[in-house]
XYZ file of C-alpha atoms in Angstrom:
584
model
C 61.474 16.318 -149.354
C 62.797 19.727 -150.485
C 66.036 20.922 -149.192
C 65.814 24.518 -148.072
C 68.355 26.962 -146.429
C 67.482 27.805 -142.834
C 66.665 31.154 -141.810
C 69.278 33.203 -139.754
C 67.080 33.225 -136.584
C 67.207 29.347 -136.779
C 70.755 28.573 -137.500
C 71.967 31.112 -135.035
C 69.991 29.285 -132.413
C 71.518 25.813 -133.483
C 75.127 27.463 -133.514
C 74.588 29.072 -130.108
C 73.991 25.566 -128.711
C 77.844 24.863 -129.667
C 78.860 27.591 -127.630
C 76.246 28.358 -124.972
C 75.101 25.147 -123.119
C 74.258 26.686 -119.833
C 74.935 29.855 -117.582
C 78.745 28.804 -117.113
C 79.233 28.823 -120.811
C 78.109 32.218 -120.956
C 80.079 33.287 -117.900
C 83.189 31.850 -119.491
C 82.809 33.897 -122.738
C 81.994 37.208 -120.955
C 85.086 36.701 -118.726
C 87.517 35.911 -121.339
C 86.383 38.763 -123.365
C 86.897 41.134 -120.575
C 90.475 39.827 -119.980
C 91.156 40.073 -123.566
C 90.178 43.654 -123.470
C 93.034 44.262 -120.968
C 90.947 44.525 -117.828
C 92.517 44.692 -114.537
C 89.324 44.581 -112.376
C 86.306 42.818 -112.895
C 82.909 42.844 -110.983
C 80.690 39.716 -111.577
C 77.123 39.203 -110.491
C 74.547 36.380 -111.153
C 71.218 35.574 -110.056
C 69.428 32.466 -109.519
C 72.383 30.279 -110.657
C 72.944 32.419 -113.695
C 69.496 31.412 -115.200
C 68.057 34.724 -114.502
C 70.893 37.150 -114.781
C 74.714 37.067 -115.478
C 76.611 40.453 -115.445
C 80.299 41.019 -115.980
C 81.692 44.509 -115.615
C 85.390 45.285 -116.529
C 87.643 48.442 -116.756
C 89.174 47.096 -120.029
C 89.678 49.145 -123.378
C 86.103 49.148 -124.147
C 84.311 49.223 -127.584
C 83.411 51.919 -130.038
C 79.998 52.213 -131.584
C 81.070 50.456 -134.517
C 82.864 47.578 -132.721
C 79.896 47.032 -130.197
C 77.208 46.929 -133.070
C 79.566 44.308 -134.981
C 80.210 42.281 -131.969
C 76.850 40.868 -132.078
C 76.894 39.482 -135.593
C 78.064 36.383 -136.583
C 81.680 35.637 -138.098
C 82.821 39.125 -137.045
C 85.892 39.509 -134.826
C 88.798 41.775 -134.021
C 91.229 38.658 -133.517
C 91.487 37.454 -136.898
C 92.045 38.665 -140.639
C 93.403 35.476 -142.153
C 93.308 31.627 -141.741
C 97.011 31.904 -140.469
C 95.985 34.030 -137.819
C 94.004 31.190 -136.241
C 96.933 28.740 -135.718
C 98.620 31.568 -133.836
C 95.961 32.977 -131.783
C 97.189 34.197 -128.310
C 94.031 35.630 -126.889
C 91.038 33.822 -125.368
C 88.636 34.051 -128.253
C 86.837 36.270 -130.735
C 84.501 38.606 -128.855
C 82.042 38.757 -131.672
C 81.590 34.758 -132.068
C 80.858 34.497 -128.212
C 78.415 37.525 -128.221
C 76.546 36.317 -131.328
C 75.756 32.979 -129.847
C 74.728 34.571 -126.360
C 72.722 37.321 -127.788
C 70.805 34.850 -130.047
C 69.262 33.025 -127.011
C 68.898 35.748 -124.356
C 67.952 39.319 -123.628
C 71.308 41.142 -123.489
C 72.183 44.515 -122.628
C 75.777 45.675 -123.577
C 77.041 48.986 -122.496
C 80.625 50.178 -123.441
C 82.905 53.060 -123.830
C 86.049 53.028 -125.771
C 89.183 54.513 -124.396
C 89.742 58.176 -125.684
C 86.101 58.661 -126.480
C 83.894 60.874 -124.184
C 80.484 58.783 -124.191
C 79.667 55.248 -124.590
C 77.066 53.232 -126.371
C 74.206 51.083 -124.807
C 72.462 48.201 -126.845
C 69.405 46.082 -126.011
C 69.408 42.836 -127.950
C 66.431 40.292 -127.687
C 66.947 37.038 -129.373
C 69.576 38.361 -131.577
C 67.518 41.364 -132.749
C 68.593 45.039 -131.580
C 65.668 46.670 -130.037
C 67.428 49.692 -128.729
C 70.623 51.675 -129.370
C 71.769 54.895 -127.425
C 74.365 57.135 -126.343
C 75.075 56.949 -122.551
C 77.667 58.431 -120.068
C 79.768 55.660 -118.550
C 83.275 55.151 -117.573
C 85.819 53.384 -119.892
C 85.131 49.713 -120.206
C 82.517 47.316 -120.917
C 79.250 45.735 -119.009
C 77.330 43.046 -120.344
C 74.085 41.651 -118.674
C 72.563 38.606 -120.007
C 69.105 37.897 -118.901
C 66.582 35.042 -119.151
C 68.870 32.468 -120.893
C 67.106 30.019 -123.432
C 63.913 32.288 -123.124
C 63.370 31.594 -126.961
C 64.504 27.950 -126.856
C 62.325 26.167 -124.178
C 63.491 22.833 -125.339
C 67.148 23.903 -124.108
C 66.099 25.677 -121.161
C 64.285 22.604 -119.843
C 67.587 20.711 -119.840
C 69.100 23.063 -117.296
C 69.938 21.887 -113.820
C 68.487 23.388 -110.824
C 69.733 26.857 -109.952
C 71.644 25.438 -107.054
C 73.374 23.012 -109.529
C 74.234 25.672 -112.137
C 75.499 27.950 -109.488
C 78.125 25.108 -108.566
C 79.134 25.208 -112.196
C 79.681 29.007 -112.035
C 81.798 28.750 -108.725
C 84.083 25.842 -110.364
C 84.425 28.059 -113.378
C 85.282 31.371 -111.398
C 87.609 29.589 -108.660
C 89.835 28.662 -111.907
C 89.828 32.330 -113.185
C 90.845 33.299 -109.566
C 93.762 30.809 -109.829
C 94.944 31.623 -113.366
C 94.625 35.573 -112.979
C 95.826 36.584 -109.685
C 96.806 39.815 -111.150
C 93.183 40.591 -111.705
C 91.152 42.160 -108.940
C 87.902 40.234 -108.547
C 84.667 41.134 -107.098
C 82.022 38.462 -107.275
C 78.199 38.688 -105.931
C 75.742 36.028 -105.791
C 72.026 37.408 -105.418
C 73.503 40.608 -104.011
C 75.702 38.620 -101.433
C 79.423 39.050 -101.934
C 81.176 35.624 -102.471
C 84.604 37.001 -103.052
C 86.415 40.230 -103.105
C 90.151 39.912 -103.713
C 92.687 42.406 -104.782
C 95.495 42.094 -107.076
C 98.059 39.744 -105.509
C 100.312 36.947 -105.947
C 99.070 33.703 -106.551
C 100.563 32.448 -103.404
C 98.947 35.073 -101.453
C 95.580 34.178 -103.063
C 95.861 30.320 -102.248
C 94.436 30.408 -98.542
C 91.425 32.219 -99.879
C 90.572 29.283 -102.475
C 91.953 26.351 -100.538
C 91.031 26.891 -96.760
C 92.939 24.788 -94.520
C 96.131 24.806 -96.523
C 98.528 27.470 -95.184
C 100.531 29.437 -97.812
C 103.770 27.923 -96.423
C 102.497 24.360 -97.270
C 102.654 25.037 -101.209
C 105.866 24.631 -103.030
C 106.644 26.454 -106.289
C 108.247 24.341 -109.075
C 109.425 25.502 -112.706
C 111.119 23.493 -115.351
C 112.102 24.057 -119.367
C 112.130 21.963 -122.066
C 112.673 22.659 -125.960
C 111.319 26.203 -125.538
C 108.206 24.908 -123.475
C 107.868 26.074 -119.761
C 105.906 24.550 -116.768
C 105.481 25.880 -113.418
C 103.342 24.537 -110.628
C 102.226 25.086 -107.146
C 101.834 21.821 -105.092
C 100.505 21.420 -101.842
C 102.220 19.271 -98.919
C 101.508 15.576 -99.895
C 99.366 15.226 -96.613
C 96.693 17.112 -98.600
C 95.085 14.813 -101.281
C 91.639 13.972 -102.893
C 90.144 10.720 -104.221
C 89.611 12.216 -107.615
C 91.461 15.023 -109.848
C 89.095 17.846 -108.549
C 92.079 19.561 -106.861
C 94.227 19.482 -110.003
C 93.987 22.617 -112.114
C 95.885 22.724 -115.425
C 96.395 25.695 -117.689
C 97.868 26.176 -120.759
C 98.840 29.675 -121.992
C 96.339 30.812 -118.919
C 93.443 28.819 -120.325
C 91.727 26.061 -118.380
C 92.197 22.788 -120.001
C 91.695 19.110 -119.582
C 94.029 16.811 -121.385
C 94.995 13.131 -120.939
C 98.706 13.514 -121.820
C 98.813 15.940 -119.013
C 96.869 13.808 -116.596
C 98.990 10.513 -117.540
C 102.219 12.494 -116.676
C 100.848 14.077 -113.269
C 99.793 10.373 -112.414
C 103.077 8.908 -113.517
C 105.029 11.421 -111.599
C 103.175 11.428 -108.324
C 102.860 7.621 -108.071
C 105.666 7.133 -105.700
C 104.056 9.843 -103.494
C 100.478 8.963 -103.277
C 98.599 5.996 -102.825
C 96.555 4.503 -105.460
C 93.628 6.552 -106.774
C 94.867 9.447 -104.448
C 95.639 12.806 -106.523
C 97.494 15.770 -105.054
C 96.570 19.428 -104.719
C 98.206 20.917 -108.026
C 98.009 24.100 -110.019
C 100.048 23.517 -113.010
C 100.746 26.166 -115.862
C 102.022 25.484 -119.145
C 103.539 28.147 -121.224
C 103.718 27.133 -124.911
C 104.289 28.856 -128.281
C 100.803 29.712 -129.819
C 101.629 27.616 -132.879
C 102.343 24.749 -130.683
C 98.937 24.338 -129.390
C 95.670 24.047 -131.154
C 92.787 25.496 -128.669
C 90.032 25.001 -131.562
C 89.609 21.206 -131.137
C 86.019 22.006 -129.570
C 83.991 25.420 -129.524
C 84.080 25.607 -125.905
C 87.970 25.333 -125.878
C 88.443 23.083 -122.859
C 90.305 20.470 -125.004
C 93.629 21.123 -126.723
C 96.221 19.470 -128.976
C 99.737 19.637 -129.030
C 102.091 19.611 -131.759
C 104.711 17.241 -129.817
C 102.669 15.640 -127.153
C 105.878 13.808 -126.182
C 107.612 17.051 -125.271
C 104.579 18.024 -123.032
C 104.658 14.776 -121.037
C 108.411 14.800 -120.716
C 108.283 18.450 -119.457
C 105.437 17.757 -116.908
C 106.982 14.728 -115.599
C 110.199 16.340 -115.283
C 108.785 19.153 -113.358
C 107.048 17.141 -110.852
C 109.413 14.362 -110.165
C 111.535 17.009 -108.567
C 108.874 17.123 -105.768
C 108.525 13.274 -105.831
C 112.129 12.764 -105.207
C 111.968 15.432 -102.268
C 109.140 13.807 -100.705
C 109.944 9.957 -100.957
C 112.589 9.237 -98.177
C 115.259 6.724 -98.730
C 114.990 3.592 -96.902
C 117.524 2.797 -94.437
C 118.413 -0.834 -94.214
C 119.567 -2.109 -91.078
C 123.192 -3.532 -90.888
C 124.077 -7.141 -90.615
C 124.155 -8.062 -87.077
C 121.777 -5.530 -85.979
C 119.575 -6.012 -82.832
C 116.993 -8.724 -83.244
C 113.381 -7.155 -83.263
C 111.295 -7.717 -80.032
C 108.791 -10.789 -80.211
C 105.254 -9.276 -80.247
C 103.351 -9.676 -77.162
C 100.060 -11.696 -77.087
C 96.880 -9.684 -76.630
C 94.915 -9.484 -73.729
C 92.238 -12.482 -73.372
C 89.437 -10.453 -71.320
C 86.446 -9.675 -73.133
C 85.436 -6.160 -72.671
C 81.689 -4.679 -72.224
C 79.896 -3.646 -75.204
C 77.055 -1.082 -76.218
C 74.029 -2.738 -77.222
C 71.836 0.207 -78.439
C 70.147 -1.175 -81.664
C 70.628 0.240 -85.037
C 67.676 2.382 -86.241
C 65.115 0.454 -88.822
C 65.668 0.903 -92.478
C 63.096 0.265 -95.333
C 64.398 -3.097 -96.561
C 62.946 -2.532 -99.933
C 65.463 0.343 -100.427
C 68.466 -1.552 -99.474
C 71.230 -1.917 -101.874
C 72.564 -5.019 -100.539
C 71.191 -7.821 -98.372
C 71.836 -6.688 -94.835
C 75.184 -8.006 -93.268
C 75.226 -9.477 -89.967
C 76.131 -6.195 -87.626
C 79.805 -6.137 -86.674
C 79.147 -3.112 -84.499
C 75.911 -2.133 -82.464
C 75.383 1.718 -82.107
C 77.456 3.344 -79.365
C 75.986 6.002 -77.119
C 76.886 9.632 -78.614
C 80.345 10.439 -78.005
C 83.436 12.218 -79.531
C 86.115 9.770 -77.870
C 87.776 7.702 -80.307
C 89.128 5.543 -77.263
C 85.731 4.185 -77.019
C 86.426 2.153 -80.412
C 87.863 -0.664 -78.247
C 84.292 -1.299 -76.754
C 82.185 -0.882 -79.866
C 82.017 -4.611 -81.057
C 78.863 -6.537 -81.162
C 79.967 -10.006 -80.092
C 78.194 -13.024 -81.852
C 79.201 -16.441 -80.713
C 82.375 -17.574 -82.497
C 81.641 -20.556 -84.387
C 83.931 -23.467 -83.699
C 86.339 -23.969 -86.566
C 90.047 -24.785 -87.380
C 91.233 -21.332 -87.599
C 93.235 -19.772 -84.489
C 94.177 -16.401 -83.931
C 97.823 -16.322 -82.369
C 98.479 -12.439 -81.875
C 98.641 -9.106 -83.389
C 101.943 -7.843 -84.956
C 102.885 -4.254 -85.833
C 99.753 -3.159 -84.166
C 97.856 -3.616 -87.396
C 98.010 -7.249 -88.400
C 96.466 -10.205 -86.996
C 98.463 -13.282 -87.221
C 96.583 -16.865 -87.256
C 96.952 -20.284 -88.215
C 94.777 -23.095 -89.559
C 95.752 -26.733 -90.409
C 97.258 -25.839 -93.671
C 99.312 -22.798 -92.959
C 99.445 -19.316 -91.408
C 97.736 -16.021 -92.558
C 97.882 -12.428 -91.867
C 94.662 -10.118 -91.975
C 95.016 -6.407 -92.158
C 92.591 -5.284 -89.225
C 91.802 -1.886 -90.611
C 91.059 -3.015 -94.147
C 88.768 -5.796 -92.826
C 86.951 -3.759 -90.334
C 86.616 -1.058 -92.987
C 84.878 -3.693 -95.628
C 82.505 -4.813 -92.770
C 81.414 -1.092 -91.988
C 81.054 -0.662 -95.685
C 78.701 -3.413 -96.129
C 76.760 -2.242 -93.259
C 76.280 1.357 -94.365
C 75.447 -0.042 -97.986
C 72.846 -2.406 -96.493
C 71.306 0.578 -94.504
C 70.992 2.552 -97.916
C 73.785 4.902 -96.896
C 71.884 5.671 -93.477
C 74.662 6.388 -90.776
C 73.521 7.366 -87.239
C 74.484 10.891 -85.966
C 76.290 12.073 -82.605
C 75.866 15.462 -81.380
C 78.891 17.651 -80.773
C 79.020 19.462 -77.414
C 78.920 23.030 -79.358
C 78.317 23.873 -82.612
C 81.482 24.154 -84.755
C 81.836 26.823 -87.392
C 83.131 25.038 -90.659
C 85.466 26.845 -92.967
C 84.088 26.548 -96.301
C 84.566 28.352 -99.768
C 81.455 29.535 -101.606
C 81.716 26.393 -103.887
C 81.575 24.042 -100.838
C 78.821 26.005 -99.387
C 76.944 25.563 -102.481
C 77.371 21.786 -102.534
C 75.897 21.700 -98.742
C 72.903 23.627 -99.969
C 72.449 21.243 -102.944
C 73.147 17.976 -101.053
C 71.968 18.858 -97.568
C 69.408 15.898 -97.463
C 72.095 13.531 -98.388
C 74.738 14.727 -95.930
C 72.092 14.343 -93.289
C 71.711 10.711 -94.141
C 75.273 10.234 -93.724
C 75.206 11.595 -90.247
C 76.047 15.249 -90.645
C 73.788 17.919 -89.025
C 74.086 21.626 -89.835
C 72.931 24.898 -88.756
C 73.134 28.100 -90.785
C 74.120 31.467 -89.206
C 75.003 34.596 -90.727
C 75.694 33.269 -94.165
C 78.009 30.307 -92.729
C 77.340 26.728 -91.585
C 77.964 25.244 -88.202
C 78.360 21.538 -87.582
C 75.947 20.331 -85.068
C 76.243 16.595 -85.351
C 78.923 14.111 -87.185
C 78.527 10.466 -87.829
C 78.795 8.005 -85.095
C 82.209 6.367 -84.211
C 84.485 9.044 -85.596
C 86.092 12.095 -83.716
C 85.378 15.572 -84.355
C 88.617 16.287 -86.300
C 87.799 13.329 -88.572
C 84.154 14.597 -88.830
C 85.197 17.918 -90.539
C 87.705 16.187 -92.647
C 85.273 13.481 -94.159
C 82.702 16.212 -94.882
C 85.139 17.903 -97.087
C 86.149 14.534 -98.826
C 82.202 13.955 -99.372
C 81.684 17.336 -100.680
C 84.473 16.843 -103.248
C 82.863 13.405 -104.246
C 79.564 15.068 -104.629
C 81.130 17.602 -106.790
C 81.442 15.064 -109.237
C 78.116 13.781 -109.415
C 77.137 15.466 -112.454
C 79.815 13.767 -114.422
C 79.792 10.318 -112.886
C 76.864 8.029 -112.000
C 75.605 8.723 -108.429
C 75.760 5.024 -107.304
C 79.584 5.329 -107.973
C 79.908 8.510 -106.122
C 77.807 7.058 -103.304
C 79.946 3.914 -103.217
C 83.019 6.043 -102.691
C 81.319 7.988 -99.928
C 80.245 4.887 -98.231
C 83.945 3.617 -98.467
C 85.258 7.052 -96.838
C 82.828 6.974 -93.893
C 83.689 3.305 -93.110
C 87.387 4.293 -93.117
C 87.122 6.959 -90.854
C 85.222 4.712 -88.519
C 87.449 1.757 -88.767
C 90.021 0.779 -86.515
C 93.545 2.278 -87.176
C 97.055 1.271 -86.680
C 97.868 1.627 -82.951
C 94.362 1.320 -81.676
C 93.920 -1.135 -78.965
C 92.042 -4.331 -79.525
C 91.759 -7.881 -77.941
C 92.450 -11.162 -79.185
C 88.498 -11.882 -78.601
C 87.857 -9.032 -81.094
C 90.344 -10.389 -83.700
C 88.596 -13.768 -83.368
C 85.443 -12.182 -84.114
C 86.668 -10.253 -86.997
C 88.454 -13.422 -88.620
C 85.057 -15.417 -88.154
C 82.991 -12.721 -89.752
C 85.219 -11.983 -92.897
C 85.531 -16.001 -93.173
C 81.918 -16.424 -93.131
C 81.241 -13.621 -95.468
C 83.909 -14.548 -98.060
C 85.556 -10.882 -97.740
C 88.790 -10.774 -99.552
C 89.308 -6.861 -100.357
C 88.467 -3.540 -98.474
C 86.010 -1.064 -100.274
C 89.250 0.346 -102.291
C 90.132 -3.108 -103.646
C 93.304 -3.517 -101.242
C 93.558 -7.144 -100.027
C 92.440 -8.115 -96.538
C 94.118 -11.237 -96.178
C 97.598 -12.867 -96.820
C 98.300 -16.667 -96.639
C 101.030 -18.835 -96.614
C 100.814 -22.648 -96.602
C 103.016 -24.944 -94.537
C 104.274 -26.537 -97.916
C 105.315 -22.889 -99.201
C 107.100 -22.463 -95.917
C 108.841 -25.840 -96.285
C 110.151 -25.086 -99.676
C 111.534 -21.678 -98.441
C 113.315 -23.493 -95.687
C 114.351 -26.217 -98.034
C 112.865 -28.864 -95.661
């Protein structure tokens, strides 16, 4: 086989694939170019998830006719003149490299006027070829519109996701720009609808727009210095958390990055504050010397390497440990001779009435697991959490050697058998039973109507997730109504209160946000666990000995040892262990 050099139109399409994988990659390059051009105001428009069109207009310094012509050529840039410049690059990238890749696989219109010049220049480029170039009367700055992405690379175009999915990637990217550059005025439009219009402001003033439901007073600012490196952060009150890292945004010199060293430092510092697999709302900014960080690990520049990773780790931990020390209270131990705790009172022995409305049928061929015996029947639609005490479906308790004695701490069942005593976490056990029931029903959860549709406060990204996954959300028991470009909540899963309903909806949206990078079965498993957790009995809820006996019988019969999140359900002490402790 003869070796031949590839023609330019072929190798440019191949090179473009390293930089431009989807509309979000195009938008990232265009916005970063605008910021490098000293813009203070950006207008961003996109259509059909960015597949049909993406436009970024800025008020930066613009480009001259020579520069705009050079900008679409490969290996042309105003940022570098020598190899040494690359290691000390303080800007986002080289405008020529990005535009060369973008114009090679799209139809692009570039309009720019350089500061100090009276007119601008307009280029129309199709598949890397300039089809039109003319002088135009425009203001200082640059406007670039990218149309019909991958029109000439059908093999790559067919791998684009649905417009709704591609739109979600655009919104995630734009949220990070809004966080990182509060000093920039942004106007963002989707299909002629304005999603964001934010002025130049402080980051603290911008946060309520981006993280609805968290008041500006619930964010704390932190700052730390080490060996010439600077770290600063805004972290929300610890009552706000997510089961994944989607609320952690990390930036190095203004650039969004994902780095395992940074994540490890965050996890270690936050371990005393958050439960296992829970993560904070955190905006972390590292300001490092340009020769300390390598941003050219990957063409898309999301990955970085540090000259001294241990310094970065120490800096981030030192910064966040300030918050951890303020949050974790000191435990006051009782003095010797203190009052003896009161003995737990036995529970009532009366058996309550139970709802017996049957569950809706499901297609057994689609079941994920074998259907468990129901722990609950479906109650009549209600928003009253107090009804939980009457939600059991009683089954005849099998005669056995286990005996429930009482409940301690309003959350643990205490029982005995011939060999010892045991404690059961009622919430964890109940949560696991509900989880198994939801999984057996293939994720189908009955819905209850709310008395009056409730407006939901959503960010544009969350609205996009509802549009993308509406059928799945309805399967989980949520019902929506769209009115005047916003969603109203008309139904929530049974057995949870209205406040919990809105809270769990936001949790589910965050899980669905990860569906493009994690297997869907794992995402749905976490969603099932979240729904079960909200439905389950909680500390302080009233339940009877009869209900506790049914619970113990069920988990024993099914061999349940952990909750859906992996926490233990039962703790056991044998009489021999007790005898050894008391030296009998």
